Each structure stands twice: as C-alpha cells, then as structure tokens.
Short mmCIF file of C-alpha atoms in Angstrom, two decimals:
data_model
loop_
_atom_site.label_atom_id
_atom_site.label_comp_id
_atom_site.label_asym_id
_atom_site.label_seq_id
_atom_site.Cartn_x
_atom_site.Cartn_y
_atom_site.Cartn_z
CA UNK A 1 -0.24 -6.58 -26.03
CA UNK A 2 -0.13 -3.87 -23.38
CA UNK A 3 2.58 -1.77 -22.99
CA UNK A 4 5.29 -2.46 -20.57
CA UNK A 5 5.28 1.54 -19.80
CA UNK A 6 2.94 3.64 -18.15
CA UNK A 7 2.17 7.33 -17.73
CA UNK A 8 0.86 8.53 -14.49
CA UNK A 9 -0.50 12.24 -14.78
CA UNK A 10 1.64 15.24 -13.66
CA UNK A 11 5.04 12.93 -14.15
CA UNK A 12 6.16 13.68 -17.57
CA UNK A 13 8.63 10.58 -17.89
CA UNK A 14 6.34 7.14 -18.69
CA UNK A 15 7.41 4.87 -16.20
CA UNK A 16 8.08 0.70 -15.91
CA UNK A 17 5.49 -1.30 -15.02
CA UNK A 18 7.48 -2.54 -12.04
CA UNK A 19 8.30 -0.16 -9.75
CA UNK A 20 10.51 -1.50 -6.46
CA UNK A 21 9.10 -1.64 -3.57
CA UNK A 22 11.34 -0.51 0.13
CA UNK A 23 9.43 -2.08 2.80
CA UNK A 24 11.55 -4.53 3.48
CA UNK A 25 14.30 -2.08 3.18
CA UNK A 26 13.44 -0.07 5.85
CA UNK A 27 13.93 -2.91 8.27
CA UNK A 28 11.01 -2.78 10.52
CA UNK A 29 8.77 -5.58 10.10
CA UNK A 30 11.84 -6.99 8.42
CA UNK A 31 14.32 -8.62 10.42
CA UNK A 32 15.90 -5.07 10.55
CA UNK A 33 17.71 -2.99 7.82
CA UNK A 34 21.08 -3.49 6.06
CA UNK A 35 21.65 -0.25 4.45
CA UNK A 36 24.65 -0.77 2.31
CA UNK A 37 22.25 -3.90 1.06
CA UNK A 38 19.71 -1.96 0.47
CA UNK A 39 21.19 0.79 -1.45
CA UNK A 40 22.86 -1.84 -3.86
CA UNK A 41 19.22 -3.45 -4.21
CA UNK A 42 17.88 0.21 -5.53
CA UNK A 43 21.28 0.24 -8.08
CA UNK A 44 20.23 -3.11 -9.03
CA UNK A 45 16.93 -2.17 -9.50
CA UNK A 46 17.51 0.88 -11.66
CA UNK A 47 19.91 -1.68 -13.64
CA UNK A 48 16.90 -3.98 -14.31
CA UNK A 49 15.04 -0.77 -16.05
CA UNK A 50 12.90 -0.27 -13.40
CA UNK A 51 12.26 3.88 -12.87
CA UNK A 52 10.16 4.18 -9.89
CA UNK A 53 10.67 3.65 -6.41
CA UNK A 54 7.81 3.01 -3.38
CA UNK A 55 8.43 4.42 -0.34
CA UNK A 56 6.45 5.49 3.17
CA UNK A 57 7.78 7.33 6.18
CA UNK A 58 6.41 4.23 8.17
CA UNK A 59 8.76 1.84 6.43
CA UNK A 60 11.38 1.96 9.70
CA UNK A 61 9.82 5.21 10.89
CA UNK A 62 12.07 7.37 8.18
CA UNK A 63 14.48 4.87 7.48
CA UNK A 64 13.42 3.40 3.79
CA UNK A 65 13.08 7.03 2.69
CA UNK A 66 16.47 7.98 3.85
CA UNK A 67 18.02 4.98 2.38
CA UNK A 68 16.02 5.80 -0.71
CA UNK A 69 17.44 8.94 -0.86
CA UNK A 70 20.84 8.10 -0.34
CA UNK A 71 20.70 5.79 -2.97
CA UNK A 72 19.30 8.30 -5.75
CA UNK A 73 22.12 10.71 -4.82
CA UNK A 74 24.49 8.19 -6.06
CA UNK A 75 22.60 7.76 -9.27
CA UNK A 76 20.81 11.30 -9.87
CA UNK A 77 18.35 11.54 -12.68
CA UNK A 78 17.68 7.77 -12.62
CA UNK A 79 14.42 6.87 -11.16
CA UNK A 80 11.09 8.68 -9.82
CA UNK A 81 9.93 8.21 -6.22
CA UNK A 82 6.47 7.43 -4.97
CA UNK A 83 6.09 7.84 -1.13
CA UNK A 84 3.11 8.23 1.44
CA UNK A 85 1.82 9.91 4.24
CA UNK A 86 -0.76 9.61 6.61
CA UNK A 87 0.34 7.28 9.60
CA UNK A 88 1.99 8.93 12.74
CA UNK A 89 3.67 6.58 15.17
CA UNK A 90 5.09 7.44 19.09
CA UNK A 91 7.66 5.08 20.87
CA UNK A 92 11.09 5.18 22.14
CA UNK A 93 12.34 1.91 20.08
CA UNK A 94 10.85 0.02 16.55
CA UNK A 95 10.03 -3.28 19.35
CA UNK A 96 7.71 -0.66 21.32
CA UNK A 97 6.34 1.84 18.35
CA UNK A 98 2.77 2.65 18.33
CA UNK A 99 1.07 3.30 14.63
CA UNK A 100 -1.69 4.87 14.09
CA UNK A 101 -3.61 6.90 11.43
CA UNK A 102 -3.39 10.73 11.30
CA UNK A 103 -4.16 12.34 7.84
CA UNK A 104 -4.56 16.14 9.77
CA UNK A 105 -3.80 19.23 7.17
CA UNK A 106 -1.09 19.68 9.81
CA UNK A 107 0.76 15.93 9.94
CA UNK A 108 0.41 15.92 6.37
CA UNK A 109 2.69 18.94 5.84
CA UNK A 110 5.02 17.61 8.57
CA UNK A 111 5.16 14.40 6.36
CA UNK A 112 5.95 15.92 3.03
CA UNK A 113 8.84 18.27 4.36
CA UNK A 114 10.09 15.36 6.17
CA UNK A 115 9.97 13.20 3.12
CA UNK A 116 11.38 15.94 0.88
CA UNK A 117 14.59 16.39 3.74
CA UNK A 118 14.77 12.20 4.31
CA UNK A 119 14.06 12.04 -0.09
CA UNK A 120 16.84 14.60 -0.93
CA UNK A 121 14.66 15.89 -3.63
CA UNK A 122 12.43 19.50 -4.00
CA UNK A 123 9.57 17.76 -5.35
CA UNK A 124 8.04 14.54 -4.12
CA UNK A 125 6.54 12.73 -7.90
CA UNK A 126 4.31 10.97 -6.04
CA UNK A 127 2.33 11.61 -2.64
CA UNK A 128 -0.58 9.01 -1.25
CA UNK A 129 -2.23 8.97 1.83
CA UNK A 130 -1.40 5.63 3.61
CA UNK A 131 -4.67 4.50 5.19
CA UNK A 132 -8.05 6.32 5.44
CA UNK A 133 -7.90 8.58 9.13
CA UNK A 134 -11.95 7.80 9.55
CA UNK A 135 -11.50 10.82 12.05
CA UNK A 136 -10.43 13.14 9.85
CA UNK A 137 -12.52 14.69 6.80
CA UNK A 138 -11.22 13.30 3.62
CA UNK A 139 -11.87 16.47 1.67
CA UNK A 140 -9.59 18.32 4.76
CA UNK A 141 -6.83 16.05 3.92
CA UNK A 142 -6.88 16.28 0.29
CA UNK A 143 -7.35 20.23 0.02
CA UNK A 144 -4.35 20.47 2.10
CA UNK A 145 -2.33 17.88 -0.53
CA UNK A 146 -3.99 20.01 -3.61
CA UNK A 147 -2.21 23.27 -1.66
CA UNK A 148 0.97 21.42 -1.50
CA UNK A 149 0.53 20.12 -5.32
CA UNK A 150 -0.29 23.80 -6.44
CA UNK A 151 3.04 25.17 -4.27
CA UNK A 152 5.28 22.91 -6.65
CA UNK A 153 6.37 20.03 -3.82
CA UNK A 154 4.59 17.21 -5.15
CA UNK A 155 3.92 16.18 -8.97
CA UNK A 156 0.97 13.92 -8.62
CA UNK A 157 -1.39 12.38 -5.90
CA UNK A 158 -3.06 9.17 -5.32
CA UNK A 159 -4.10 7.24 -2.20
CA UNK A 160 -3.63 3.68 -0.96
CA UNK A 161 -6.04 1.09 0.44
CA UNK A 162 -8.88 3.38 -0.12
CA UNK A 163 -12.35 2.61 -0.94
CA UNK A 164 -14.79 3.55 -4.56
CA UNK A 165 -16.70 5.95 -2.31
CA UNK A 166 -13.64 7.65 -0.21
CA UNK A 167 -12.27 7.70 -3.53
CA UNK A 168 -14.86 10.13 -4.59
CA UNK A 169 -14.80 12.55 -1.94
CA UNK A 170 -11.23 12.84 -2.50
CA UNK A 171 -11.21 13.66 -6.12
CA UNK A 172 -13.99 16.43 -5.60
CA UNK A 173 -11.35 18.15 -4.28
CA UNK A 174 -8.06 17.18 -5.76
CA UNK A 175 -6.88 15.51 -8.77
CA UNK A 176 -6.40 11.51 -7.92
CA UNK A 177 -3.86 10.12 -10.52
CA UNK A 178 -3.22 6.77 -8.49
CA UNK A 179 -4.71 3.71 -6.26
CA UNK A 180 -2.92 1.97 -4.15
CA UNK A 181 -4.63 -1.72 -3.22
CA UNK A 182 -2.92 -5.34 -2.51
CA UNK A 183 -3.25 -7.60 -5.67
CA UNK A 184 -1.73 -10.32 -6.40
CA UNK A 185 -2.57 -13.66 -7.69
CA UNK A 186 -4.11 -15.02 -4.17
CA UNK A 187 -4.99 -11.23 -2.87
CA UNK A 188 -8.04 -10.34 -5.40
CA UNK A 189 -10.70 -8.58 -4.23
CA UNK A 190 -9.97 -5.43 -6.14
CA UNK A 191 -11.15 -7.21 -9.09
CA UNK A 192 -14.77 -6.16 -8.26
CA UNK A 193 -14.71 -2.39 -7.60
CA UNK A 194 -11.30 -0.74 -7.69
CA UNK A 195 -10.02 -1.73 -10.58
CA UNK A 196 -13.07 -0.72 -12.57
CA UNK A 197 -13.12 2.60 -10.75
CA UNK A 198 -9.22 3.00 -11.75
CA UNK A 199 -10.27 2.44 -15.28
CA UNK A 200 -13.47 4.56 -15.70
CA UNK A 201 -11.70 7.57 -13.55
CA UNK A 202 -7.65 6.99 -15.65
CA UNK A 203 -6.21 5.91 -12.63
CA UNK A 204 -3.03 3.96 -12.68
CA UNK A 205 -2.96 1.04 -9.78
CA UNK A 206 -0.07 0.67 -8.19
CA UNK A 207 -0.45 -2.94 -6.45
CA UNK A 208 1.35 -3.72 -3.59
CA UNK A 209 2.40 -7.37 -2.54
CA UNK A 210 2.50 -8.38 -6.20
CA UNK A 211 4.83 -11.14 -5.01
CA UNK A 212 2.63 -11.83 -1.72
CA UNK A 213 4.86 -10.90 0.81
CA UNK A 214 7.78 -13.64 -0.65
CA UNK A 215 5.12 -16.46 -1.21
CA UNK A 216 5.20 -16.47 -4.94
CA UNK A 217 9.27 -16.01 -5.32
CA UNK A 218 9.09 -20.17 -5.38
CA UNK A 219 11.48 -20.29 -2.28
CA UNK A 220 9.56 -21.37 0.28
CA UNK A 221 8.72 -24.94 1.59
CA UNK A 222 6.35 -25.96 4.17
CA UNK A 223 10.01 -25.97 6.42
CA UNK A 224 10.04 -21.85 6.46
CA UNK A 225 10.14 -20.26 9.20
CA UNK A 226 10.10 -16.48 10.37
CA UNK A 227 11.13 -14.68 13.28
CA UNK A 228 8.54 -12.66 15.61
CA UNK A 229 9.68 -9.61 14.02
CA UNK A 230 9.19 -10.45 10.67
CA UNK A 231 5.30 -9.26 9.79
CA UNK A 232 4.84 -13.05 7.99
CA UNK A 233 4.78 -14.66 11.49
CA UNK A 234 1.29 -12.89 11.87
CA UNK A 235 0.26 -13.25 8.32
CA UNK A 236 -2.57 -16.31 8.21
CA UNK A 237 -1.22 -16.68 4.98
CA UNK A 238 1.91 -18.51 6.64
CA UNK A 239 1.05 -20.82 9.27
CA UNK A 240 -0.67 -23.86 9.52
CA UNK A 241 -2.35 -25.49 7.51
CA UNK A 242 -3.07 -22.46 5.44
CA UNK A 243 0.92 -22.10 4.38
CA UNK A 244 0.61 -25.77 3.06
CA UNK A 245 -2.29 -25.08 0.41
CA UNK A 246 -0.73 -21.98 -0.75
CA UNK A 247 2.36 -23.64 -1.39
CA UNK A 248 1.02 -26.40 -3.00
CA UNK A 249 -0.96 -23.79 -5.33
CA UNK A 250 2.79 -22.41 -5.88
CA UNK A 251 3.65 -25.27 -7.13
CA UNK A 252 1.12 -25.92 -9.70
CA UNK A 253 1.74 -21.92 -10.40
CA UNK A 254 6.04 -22.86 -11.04
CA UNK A 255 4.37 -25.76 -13.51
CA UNK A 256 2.57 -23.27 -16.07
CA UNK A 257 5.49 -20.86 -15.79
CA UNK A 258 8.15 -23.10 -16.89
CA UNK A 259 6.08 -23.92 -19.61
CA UNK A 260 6.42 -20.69 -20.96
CA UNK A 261 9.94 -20.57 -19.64
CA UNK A 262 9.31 -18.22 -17.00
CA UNK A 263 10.17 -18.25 -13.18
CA UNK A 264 6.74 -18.24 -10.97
CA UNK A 265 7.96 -15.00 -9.77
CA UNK A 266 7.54 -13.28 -13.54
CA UNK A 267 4.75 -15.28 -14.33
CA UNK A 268 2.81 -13.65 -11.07
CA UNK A 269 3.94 -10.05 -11.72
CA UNK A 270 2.98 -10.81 -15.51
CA UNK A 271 -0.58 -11.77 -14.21
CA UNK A 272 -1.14 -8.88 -11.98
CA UNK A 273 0.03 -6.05 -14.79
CA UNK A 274 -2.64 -7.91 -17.68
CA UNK A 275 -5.37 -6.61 -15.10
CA UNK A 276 -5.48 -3.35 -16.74
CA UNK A 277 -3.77 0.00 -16.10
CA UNK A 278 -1.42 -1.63 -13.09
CA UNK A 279 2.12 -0.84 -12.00
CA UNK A 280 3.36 -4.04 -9.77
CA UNK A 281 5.42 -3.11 -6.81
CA UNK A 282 8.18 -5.43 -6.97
CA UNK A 283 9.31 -6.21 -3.29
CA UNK A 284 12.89 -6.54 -2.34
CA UNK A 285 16.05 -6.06 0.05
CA UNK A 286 18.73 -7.90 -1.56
CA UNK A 287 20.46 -7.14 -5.27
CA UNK A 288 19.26 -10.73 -6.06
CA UNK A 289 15.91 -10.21 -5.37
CA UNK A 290 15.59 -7.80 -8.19
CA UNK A 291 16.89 -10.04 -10.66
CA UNK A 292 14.70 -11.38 -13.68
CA UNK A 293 12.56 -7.89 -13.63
CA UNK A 294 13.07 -7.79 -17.03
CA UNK A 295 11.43 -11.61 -17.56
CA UNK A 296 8.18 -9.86 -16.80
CA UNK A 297 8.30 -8.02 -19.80
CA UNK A 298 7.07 -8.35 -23.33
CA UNK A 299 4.31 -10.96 -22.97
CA UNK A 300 1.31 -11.92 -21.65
CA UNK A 301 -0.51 -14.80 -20.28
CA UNK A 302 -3.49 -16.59 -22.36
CA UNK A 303 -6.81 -17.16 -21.39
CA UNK A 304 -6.01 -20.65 -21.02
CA UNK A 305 -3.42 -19.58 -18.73
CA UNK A 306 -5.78 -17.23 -17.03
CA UNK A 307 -8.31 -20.27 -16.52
CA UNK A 308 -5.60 -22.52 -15.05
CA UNK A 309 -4.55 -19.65 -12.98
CA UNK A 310 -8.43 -19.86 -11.44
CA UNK A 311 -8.72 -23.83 -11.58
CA UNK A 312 -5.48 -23.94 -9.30
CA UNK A 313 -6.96 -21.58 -6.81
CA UNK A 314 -10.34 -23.18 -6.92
CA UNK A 315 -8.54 -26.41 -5.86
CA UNK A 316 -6.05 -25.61 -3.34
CA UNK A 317 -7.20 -21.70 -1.83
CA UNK A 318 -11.20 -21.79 -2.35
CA UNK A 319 -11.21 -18.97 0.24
CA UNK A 320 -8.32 -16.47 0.13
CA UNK A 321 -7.35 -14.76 2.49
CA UNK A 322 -7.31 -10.77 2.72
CA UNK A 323 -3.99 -8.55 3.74
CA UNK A 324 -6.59 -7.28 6.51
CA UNK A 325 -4.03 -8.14 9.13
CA UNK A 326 -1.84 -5.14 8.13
CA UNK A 327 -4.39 -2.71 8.71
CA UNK A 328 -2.80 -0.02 11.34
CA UNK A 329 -5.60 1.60 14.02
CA UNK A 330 -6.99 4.57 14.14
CA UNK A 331 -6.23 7.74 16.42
CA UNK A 332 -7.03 7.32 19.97
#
C-alpha cells in the first residue's frame, strides 16, 4: 500500500497526501468570504493532519493568501504553503474584475513579494505558475522563478494546468518538482499523458477538484441550486440534464463506499491518490468540510473497486466533461 506521505523536492518535511485547498476561502467565485470561517477551517484542517495548504493570489484577488497567512500566524510551524502566480487581474470591484494571464519576469516578482507580504512567511515552499501566458516565453518565466529559487524566497517550483511539452521547456531551465492538473473521479484526462510524465520526470501531482467542485461530498440532489456568483452556475457539470447523470453516478459511487464503510467523499480522494505519486487538494470553507480527512487514509481501493468505479461511469457519464470552463484568457 502506498504511503499516505509524500516528499516533494526542496521541502525537507514529507507532507499529507491531502493538502487543503482555499479557493473557496477567498470568496470570489464563492458566494464571498467569511474570514473568521475560514481561518477556523485551516485550524481544522491542520487538526485533521493535513500539512499543506493551496493558495493563489487570484483566489479573491489577495484575499485567500491573506487569510492563509493569518491563520498560520496563529499556529506557526504547523503546515507548508503552496501558492501560484501567473494571472494579473484590473477592476475596481470582484463583480467587474478582469483576469487574464501574465507570467512576465516582472509580474512574477511582483507576485512572489506580494505573496511573501499577504503569506507572512520569508520563503514561499511552493511557487507554480497558474496558467500557461502563450505570449510570454516559458523559458523567460521560469529563469526568472530559478533566480528567485536560487535568492532563497521559494523552496520548490512546479506549474499548474500545463501541458507534457510546456512541461519540457520549463524544466530545461529550472527544476520542476510539481504538476498541477484537475483529477478527480469524473475529471480524467490526465490519465493519458501527465501522469506518466509526473512519474518518469519524479514529479508529485497535486490534483485540484479532487472532490469536483462539491459534487462528490454526497450533498447534493437534483434540487441544488447556486447563485450567479458561485463558479458552479457556469459549470456544465451542474445544470440540466448533465447534473442529473452525475448525481445518479454519485449515488452508485455512496453504494461501494459504504461497503467499505467509507463516506463517497473518502472513497473519491482515496481513488484519486492510488493514481500514483498524487497529493489531493481537499476543497473547503467551513470547519465541517474538513472533517473525515483522516478516513482517506490507510487503504486502498481494489481492482474490483477500480472496475466498478469505470462500469458506473460507462453507464451514467459516457462522455465527461472537462474543467475547460475555468480556463482564464490571455493578455490583450
């Protein structure tokens, strides 16, 4: 059985195989923030055992990151924090922001002493470029992240939503320790190329929406609803008569978990982390959300389970579809 640890090179401590994720934390996209919530969701995190924290400057424009650091103040010495770079954004107000890719030697210097100020920290453990800026030379970016890795402010580097040959590029230059994709049990397309590259190259994956954005938490019924500014009103996923088939594949999902007396939400974190060298980012912004992290540990499914896993799919979500809706544009 795999380990329920991981080390990611250049951090010295091994780290869970969860990690929490602040999206929702930040507020935007969110229904808006609750800070005191959110602070008591990365306490309850650290509580559960997990010791790394996902971040981005774009998660409420600076917001997750402060709240992030605030937290970590109150609990020094406790956790390691992961953040990103790479997407600038103009606007007077969150309803009216423009976002927009900008991985510039300049922006990304900007970003990392912003972080480190917002982070309360003098070294940032882990630094990834968002998104690919197609208008800005990947080597250019990453020589400029190698400078800031060799001055002592960041640990390790990795990139997010990146592809086997941009990948490439980037690691003639710098040292890559992590990816960055969307997996998750209906989100899979990293199956065919990133996650072999992660293993041939020692990567560690960090996969966002390991939960799918709150689908596989079991709470939802084909009665959910979300507000306009909550990002699953614009996720496919979630409306009609998509939402209905995924549920119903949730359901199925909830069936094989009790069996091994797990929730569906452990069983689908336990599924993405026996892909090979994966860290799941655990979504949350309430203490409860966090709770049964630990359920996730010490097993693994069975290739019967596995099969089931793709006979449910093959029945109710033939055709998956991709996070390609959260893509942000490039510069103007």
């Amino acid at each position: 059985m795999a380990s329920d640890t991981i080390r990611i090179p250049g951090i010295d401590t091994p780290l869970s195989r969860v990690a929490l994720g602040t999206w929702a934390i930040g507020g935007w996209m969110w229904g808006g923030p609750d800070d005191d919530n959110g602070v008591r969701t990365i306490h309850a995190a650290l509580d559960e055992g997990i010791n790394l924290i996902d971040t981005a400057p774009v998660y409420g424009f600076g917001h997750s990151e402060e709240i992030v650091g605030r937290a970590l103040a109150e609990k020094p010495n406790k956790a390691h924090v992961a953040t990103k770079l790479g997407l600038h954004w103009v606007g007077e107000d969150e309803k009216n922001m423009k976002v927009f890719r900008d991985s510039r030697p300049a922006r990304i210097r900007k970003e990392v002493e912003d972080s480190l100020r917002r982070l309360r920290v003098e070294t940032i453990d882990l630094e990834q470029i968002h998104w690919p800026d197609d208008k800005t030379p990947i080597d250019e970016s990453a020589r400029e992240l190698q400078k800031l890795h060799q001055e002592g402010k960041i640990r390790a580097l990795g990139v997010s939503n990146f592809s086997p040959e941009q990948m490439d590029i980037f690691r003639d230059v710098a040292p890559l320790a992590t990816i960055q994709p969307p997996l998750n049990l209906f989100e899979r397309t990293i199956e065919k190329d990133i996650l072999p590259y992660a293993e041939k190259h020692n990567a560690v994956v960090l996969a966002y929406g390991a939960l799918c954005r709150g689908l596989l938490t079991g709470k939802m019924n084909r009665d959910t609803t979300f507000p306009k500014d909550d990002l699953r009103s614009n996720d496919p996923k979630f409306q009609k008569p998509n939402f209905e088939k995924y549920l119903a594949a949730v359901d199925e999902f909830e069936k094989l978990a009790e069996k091994r007396g797990k929730s569906v939400m452990a069983f689908a974190v336990r599924w993405v982390l026996d892909q090979g060298p994966v860290i799941a980012l655990w979504g949350a912004r309430k203490p409860g959300q966090v709770s049964g992290v630990k359920d996730v540990f010490g097993w693994s499914l069975t290739d019967e389970e596995k099969k089931a896993v793709d006979d449910i799919l093959a029945r109710h979500v033939p055709n998956p579809i991709d996070p390609t809706f959260m893509a942000p544009p490039a510069r103007d």
